[in-house]
Short mmCIF file of C-alpha atoms and ligand atoms in Angstrom, two decimals:
data_model
loop_
_atom_site.label_atom_id
_atom_site.label_comp_id
_atom_site.label_asym_id
_atom_site.label_seq_id
_atom_site.Cartn_x
_atom_site.Cartn_y
_atom_site.Cartn_z
CA MET A 56 33.58 25.30 24.15
CA GLY A 57 34.33 21.90 25.62
CA ARG A 58 37.79 20.69 26.55
CA VAL A 59 37.97 18.52 23.42
CA SER A 60 35.80 20.51 21.00
CA GLY A 61 36.82 19.76 17.42
CA LYS A 62 38.63 16.54 18.33
CA LYS A 63 37.85 13.51 16.16
CA VAL A 64 38.28 10.45 18.31
CA VAL A 65 38.44 6.74 17.46
CA ILE A 66 37.97 4.49 20.49
CA THR A 67 38.46 0.75 20.01
CA GLY A 68 36.53 -1.58 22.32
CA GLY A 69 33.94 1.16 22.70
CA ALA A 70 30.88 -1.06 23.26
CA GLN A 71 31.18 -1.33 27.04
CA GLY A 72 33.42 -0.81 30.05
CA LEU A 73 36.18 1.77 29.82
CA GLY A 74 35.78 2.50 26.09
CA ALA A 75 32.07 3.33 26.46
CA CYS A 76 32.83 5.59 29.43
CA PHE A 77 35.58 7.41 27.48
CA GLY A 78 33.10 7.96 24.63
CA ARG A 79 30.49 9.47 26.96
CA MET A 80 33.00 11.76 28.71
CA LEU A 81 34.68 12.99 25.50
CA ALA A 82 31.35 13.64 23.77
CA ALA A 83 30.21 15.67 26.77
CA GLU A 84 33.30 17.87 26.26
CA GLY A 85 32.61 18.47 22.57
CA ALA A 86 34.41 15.68 20.67
CA LYS A 87 33.10 13.56 17.80
CA ILE A 88 33.41 9.87 18.59
CA SER A 89 33.77 6.69 16.55
CA LEU A 90 33.15 3.72 18.83
CA THR A 91 34.55 0.59 17.23
CA ASP A 92 34.05 -2.93 18.54
CA ILE A 93 33.76 -6.54 17.51
CA ASN A 94 30.47 -6.39 19.47
CA ILE A 95 28.57 -4.13 17.08
CA ASP A 96 25.25 -4.38 18.95
CA GLY A 97 26.90 -3.14 22.14
CA ALA A 98 28.70 -0.34 20.26
CA ARG A 99 25.40 0.72 18.65
CA GLU A 100 23.67 0.86 22.02
CA THR A 101 26.45 3.01 23.47
CA ALA A 102 26.48 5.33 20.44
CA GLU A 103 22.70 5.74 20.65
CA ALA A 104 22.92 6.66 24.33
CA ILE A 105 25.61 9.26 23.57
CA ASN A 106 23.60 10.69 20.66
CA ALA A 107 20.52 10.99 22.88
CA ASP A 108 22.45 13.57 24.93
CA HIS A 109 24.72 14.98 22.18
CA ALA A 110 22.92 14.64 18.84
CA GLY A 111 25.14 13.42 16.00
CA ALA A 112 28.26 13.08 18.16
CA ALA A 113 28.84 9.33 17.90
CA ILE A 114 28.88 6.46 15.43
CA ALA A 115 29.29 2.71 15.99
CA ILE A 116 31.60 0.78 13.69
CA GLU A 117 32.05 -3.00 13.50
CA HIS A 118 35.75 -3.72 13.90
CA ASP A 119 38.05 -6.61 14.74
CA VAL A 120 41.29 -4.98 15.93
CA THR A 121 43.34 -8.06 15.07
CA LYS A 122 42.66 -7.74 11.33
CA ARG A 123 44.43 -5.25 9.09
CA ALA A 124 41.54 -5.10 6.57
CA SER A 125 39.08 -4.45 9.37
CA TRP A 126 41.24 -1.54 10.62
CA GLU A 127 41.40 -0.06 7.10
CA ALA A 128 37.60 -0.16 6.77
CA ALA A 129 36.98 1.14 10.31
CA LEU A 130 39.38 4.08 9.97
CA SER A 131 37.93 5.01 6.59
CA GLU A 132 34.36 4.97 7.99
CA ALA A 133 35.42 6.98 11.06
CA ASN A 134 37.21 9.50 8.84
CA ASP A 135 34.11 9.93 6.68
CA PHE A 136 31.83 10.40 9.71
CA MET A 137 34.06 12.80 11.67
CA GLY A 138 35.82 14.61 8.82
CA GLY A 139 39.20 13.29 10.00
CA VAL A 140 40.84 11.39 12.85
CA SER A 141 42.91 13.35 15.39
CA VAL A 142 42.83 11.08 18.46
CA LEU A 143 43.24 7.30 18.58
CA VAL A 144 42.42 5.48 21.81
CA ASN A 145 43.72 1.91 21.56
CA ASN A 146 41.51 0.48 24.28
CA ALA A 147 40.20 -2.92 23.06
CA GLY A 148 41.77 -5.72 25.04
CA ILE A 149 41.26 -8.97 26.87
CA GLY A 150 42.51 -10.21 30.21
CA THR A 151 43.88 -13.71 30.59
CA TRP A 152 44.68 -15.79 33.62
CA GLY A 153 47.44 -18.40 33.68
CA ASN A 154 50.98 -19.03 34.93
CA ILE A 155 54.08 -20.30 33.17
CA GLU A 156 52.98 -23.90 33.79
CA THR A 157 49.31 -23.59 32.85
CA GLU A 158 49.15 -21.02 30.01
CA THR A 159 48.33 -22.50 26.61
CA ASP A 160 49.74 -21.59 23.20
CA ASP A 161 46.31 -20.31 22.23
CA GLY A 162 45.93 -18.17 25.36
CA TRP A 163 49.35 -16.64 24.87
CA ARG A 164 48.82 -15.90 21.17
CA ARG A 165 45.29 -14.53 21.55
CA THR A 166 46.45 -12.13 24.27
CA GLN A 167 49.37 -10.83 22.22
CA GLU A 168 47.19 -10.58 19.10
CA ILE A 169 44.33 -8.62 20.71
CA ASP A 170 46.33 -6.55 23.24
CA VAL A 171 49.57 -5.84 21.36
CA ASP A 172 49.53 -6.67 17.63
CA SER A 173 46.31 -4.65 17.26
CA ILE A 174 48.07 -1.49 18.45
CA PHE A 175 50.95 -1.97 16.03
CA ILE A 176 48.62 -2.54 13.06
CA GLY A 177 46.06 0.10 13.99
CA THR A 178 48.46 2.88 14.88
CA GLN A 179 50.46 2.28 11.71
CA LEU A 180 47.29 2.53 9.60
CA ALA A 181 46.06 5.59 11.55
CA MET A 182 49.29 7.57 11.04
CA PRO A 183 48.28 9.15 7.68
CA TYR A 184 44.97 10.31 9.20
CA LEU A 185 46.68 11.67 12.32
CA LYS A 186 49.30 13.48 10.22
CA ASP A 187 46.46 15.14 8.26
CA ASN A 188 44.71 16.24 11.46
CA GLN A 189 47.43 17.61 13.76
CA PRO A 190 47.68 18.15 16.66
CA GLY A 191 47.15 14.45 17.24
CA SER A 192 47.14 12.18 20.27
CA ILE A 193 47.57 8.41 20.52
CA ILE A 194 46.45 6.95 23.84
CA ASN A 195 47.28 3.32 24.51
CA ILE A 196 45.50 1.54 27.33
CA SER A 197 48.06 -0.64 29.09
CA SER A 198 47.57 -1.66 32.75
CA VAL A 199 49.42 -1.68 36.06
CA ALA A 200 50.04 -5.26 34.92
CA GLY A 201 52.44 -3.76 32.38
CA LEU A 202 54.51 -2.35 35.25
CA ILE A 203 54.22 -4.93 38.04
CA ALA A 204 53.87 -8.69 37.71
CA ASP A 205 51.53 -11.37 39.00
CA GLY A 206 52.32 -15.07 38.79
CA MET A 207 48.91 -15.74 37.23
CA MET A 208 49.09 -13.01 34.58
CA LEU A 209 51.87 -14.34 32.39
CA SER A 210 50.46 -13.41 28.97
CA TYR A 211 48.75 -10.23 30.18
CA ASN A 212 51.90 -8.96 31.95
CA ALA A 213 53.94 -9.53 28.80
CA ALA A 214 51.32 -7.89 26.56
CA LYS A 215 50.76 -4.80 28.68
CA ALA A 216 54.51 -4.25 29.20
CA ALA A 217 54.88 -4.35 25.40
CA VAL A 218 52.15 -1.71 25.06
CA TRP A 219 53.99 0.52 27.57
CA MET A 220 57.30 0.43 25.68
CA MET A 221 55.73 0.48 22.20
CA SER A 222 54.00 3.74 23.20
CA LYS A 223 57.35 5.37 23.95
CA SER A 224 58.81 4.24 20.65
CA ILE A 225 55.83 5.66 18.75
CA ALA A 226 56.12 8.93 20.71
CA LEU A 227 59.83 9.32 19.95
CA HIS A 228 59.36 8.58 16.27
CA CYS A 229 56.60 11.20 15.98
CA ALA A 230 58.56 13.83 17.92
CA ARG A 231 61.77 13.29 15.93
CA SER A 232 59.83 13.39 12.67
CA GLY A 233 58.50 16.83 13.61
CA TYR A 234 54.88 15.64 13.84
CA ASP A 235 52.62 17.31 16.38
CA ILE A 236 51.39 13.87 17.41
CA ARG A 237 51.86 12.68 20.96
CA CYS A 238 51.67 9.12 22.29
CA ASN A 239 51.21 8.06 25.92
CA SER A 240 50.17 4.96 27.83
CA VAL A 241 47.59 4.67 30.60
CA HIS A 242 47.86 2.06 33.36
CA PRO A 243 44.68 1.41 35.35
CA VAL A 244 44.48 -0.92 38.35
CA PHE A 245 41.37 -3.14 38.78
CA THR A 246 38.50 -0.95 37.55
CA ARG A 247 34.80 -1.77 37.70
CA THR A 248 34.07 -3.15 34.21
CA PRO A 249 33.05 -6.62 32.92
CA ILE A 250 36.72 -7.57 32.38
CA ILE A 251 37.28 -8.07 36.13
CA ASP A 252 34.21 -10.29 36.67
CA PRO A 253 36.17 -13.57 36.34
CA ILE A 254 38.79 -12.35 38.86
CA VAL A 255 36.08 -11.28 41.33
CA GLU A 256 34.53 -14.75 40.90
CA LEU A 257 37.87 -16.44 41.56
CA GLY A 258 38.06 -14.51 44.84
CA GLY A 259 34.66 -15.82 45.96
CA GLY A 260 32.38 -13.46 44.02
CA GLY A 261 30.43 -10.34 45.02
CA GLU A 262 31.65 -8.12 47.85
CA LYS A 263 34.01 -10.84 49.09
CA GLY A 264 35.71 -11.12 45.70
CA GLU A 265 36.01 -7.35 45.36
CA LYS A 266 37.50 -7.03 48.87
CA LYS A 267 40.25 -9.47 47.89
CA LEU A 268 41.18 -7.21 44.98
CA THR A 269 41.04 -3.95 46.92
CA ARG A 270 43.17 -5.32 49.79
CA GLN A 271 46.28 -4.67 47.70
CA ILE A 272 45.26 -1.11 46.71
CA PRO A 273 46.38 1.64 49.15
CA LEU A 274 43.23 3.72 48.47
CA GLN A 275 41.20 0.61 49.38
CA ARG A 276 38.72 0.59 46.54
CA LEU A 277 38.35 -0.48 42.90
CA GLY A 278 38.82 2.13 40.20
CA GLU A 279 35.69 3.51 38.56
CA PRO A 280 35.72 3.96 34.75
CA GLU A 281 35.48 7.75 35.22
CA ASP A 282 38.75 7.72 37.23
CA VAL A 283 40.47 6.58 34.04
CA GLY A 284 38.23 8.73 31.82
CA TYR A 285 39.51 11.98 33.32
CA CYS A 286 43.04 10.99 32.28
CA ILE A 287 41.85 10.20 28.74
CA LEU A 288 40.10 13.58 28.57
CA TYR A 289 43.35 15.32 29.51
CA LEU A 290 45.46 13.31 27.03
CA ALA A 291 42.96 13.83 24.19
CA SER A 292 42.86 17.59 24.81
CA ASP A 293 45.48 20.20 23.99
CA GLU A 294 45.97 20.69 27.75
CA SER A 295 48.52 17.87 27.45
CA ARG A 296 50.31 19.34 24.42
CA PHE A 297 53.80 19.03 26.02
CA VAL A 298 53.19 15.50 27.28
CA THR A 299 54.48 12.57 25.26
CA ALA A 300 56.20 9.21 25.89
CA SER A 301 54.77 9.20 29.42
CA GLU A 302 52.90 6.62 31.46
CA PHE A 303 49.88 7.52 33.57
CA LYS A 304 49.14 5.25 36.51
CA ILE A 305 45.50 5.37 37.62
CA ASP A 306 46.10 2.86 40.34
CA GLY A 307 45.12 3.98 43.84
CA GLY A 308 48.82 3.87 44.76
CA ILE A 309 49.40 0.15 44.11
CA THR A 310 52.63 0.54 42.13
CA ALA A 311 54.30 2.59 44.89
CA GLN A 312 54.66 -0.47 47.13
N1 NAD B 280 38.94 -2.88 33.94
C1 NAD B 280 40.15 -3.06 34.44
O1 NAD B 280 40.32 -3.46 35.59
C2 NAD B 280 41.37 -2.76 33.60
C3 NAD B 280 42.58 -2.54 34.26
C4 NAD B 280 43.73 -2.28 33.49
C5 NAD B 280 43.64 -2.24 32.11
N2 NAD B 280 42.45 -2.45 31.51
C6 NAD B 280 42.42 -2.40 30.04
O2 NAD B 280 41.41 -1.51 29.62
C7 NAD B 280 40.95 -1.87 28.32
C8 NAD B 280 39.42 -1.91 28.32
O3 NAD B 280 39.01 -2.92 29.21
P1 NAD B 280 37.58 -2.96 29.94
O4 NAD B 280 37.86 -3.08 31.37
O5 NAD B 280 36.70 -1.89 29.44
O6 NAD B 280 37.10 -4.40 29.42
P2 NAD B 280 35.75 -4.89 28.73
O7 NAD B 280 35.89 -6.35 28.58
O8 NAD B 280 34.58 -4.36 29.46
O9 NAD B 280 35.79 -4.18 27.28
C9 NAD B 280 36.69 -4.58 26.30
C10 NAD B 280 36.04 -4.32 24.94
O10 NAD B 280 36.97 -4.73 23.93
C11 NAD B 280 36.23 -5.40 22.90
N3 NAD B 280 37.08 -6.31 22.13
C12 NAD B 280 37.63 -7.47 22.55
N4 NAD B 280 38.28 -8.06 21.52
C13 NAD B 280 38.15 -7.25 20.44
C14 NAD B 280 38.60 -7.30 19.09
N5 NAD B 280 39.30 -8.36 18.64
N6 NAD B 280 38.29 -6.29 18.28
C15 NAD B 280 37.56 -5.23 18.71
N7 NAD B 280 37.09 -5.12 19.98
C16 NAD B 280 37.39 -6.13 20.82
C17 NAD B 280 35.13 -6.14 23.65
O11 NAD B 280 34.04 -6.50 22.79
C18 NAD B 280 34.75 -5.13 24.72
O12 NAD B 280 33.70 -4.27 24.30
C19 NAD B 280 41.62 -3.22 28.01
O13 NAD B 280 42.74 -3.01 27.17
C20 NAD B 280 42.06 -3.72 29.37
O14 NAD B 280 43.16 -4.60 29.29
C21 NAD B 280 41.31 -2.71 32.21
#
């Protein structure tokens, strides 16, 4: 038996980066996985790689997390494939770079739409499935940027802080309603995925750019996707059955300063 045997997991943004890593790690511990992404080719590639090691464990589903109709279709397809949905990992997101003087209306709105509105819409639509498949777990990927600010991360700071507090509200509602459905947020620091490429470039690219990022991190390195994946594994499993409305910082110590 794996740590998440029998769990039926939807992971948004599952084509690459953190979402793909979560899919691989959860499948290795016995879960069924629906990898959803706007990048369907990438999601298919990741699902195929998972299925090569764990036959029939994963499916790829085309999904735009900003659209209600797309959520309805994706959840229905995931439910059909897995025989239910018991874990929702709201992982899809974008990073944006801009300060109060340079950010555009479009940059602000796109960030809130993809990083925040998507979690409201998707979690609301997933609730009936989660209620039918208890115990359930909702895992929202925020960021250390939801807890500490940077002058150049105006929209991203606001979005990820909203995800942090929205997770607590969802958790309290579920607990007070008597549902065995938990909700927690996860806050990674810079982690080696394509999302940080533009920031590494801004710092001079390559090793030089990475060094600039790691300077601020007490453990002196970038996060690896697996560092975050172990937290997702715990939160998806029943090992965390008494854990709700909490935030998990996977940050090499950065928020302690
Ligand atoms: N990597 C980091 O340093 C880091 C740190 C803190 C938080 N995060 C958060 O982790 C999550 C995953 O990021 P990542 O590092 O894997 O980035 P990534 O860019 O590698 O992956 C993000 C995925 O989301 C998908 N996506 C984007 N818009 C979408 C939409 N509208 N509908 C469906 N899918 C969409 C992309 O196609 C992509 O596959 C994000 O929420 C990000 O904010 C990342």
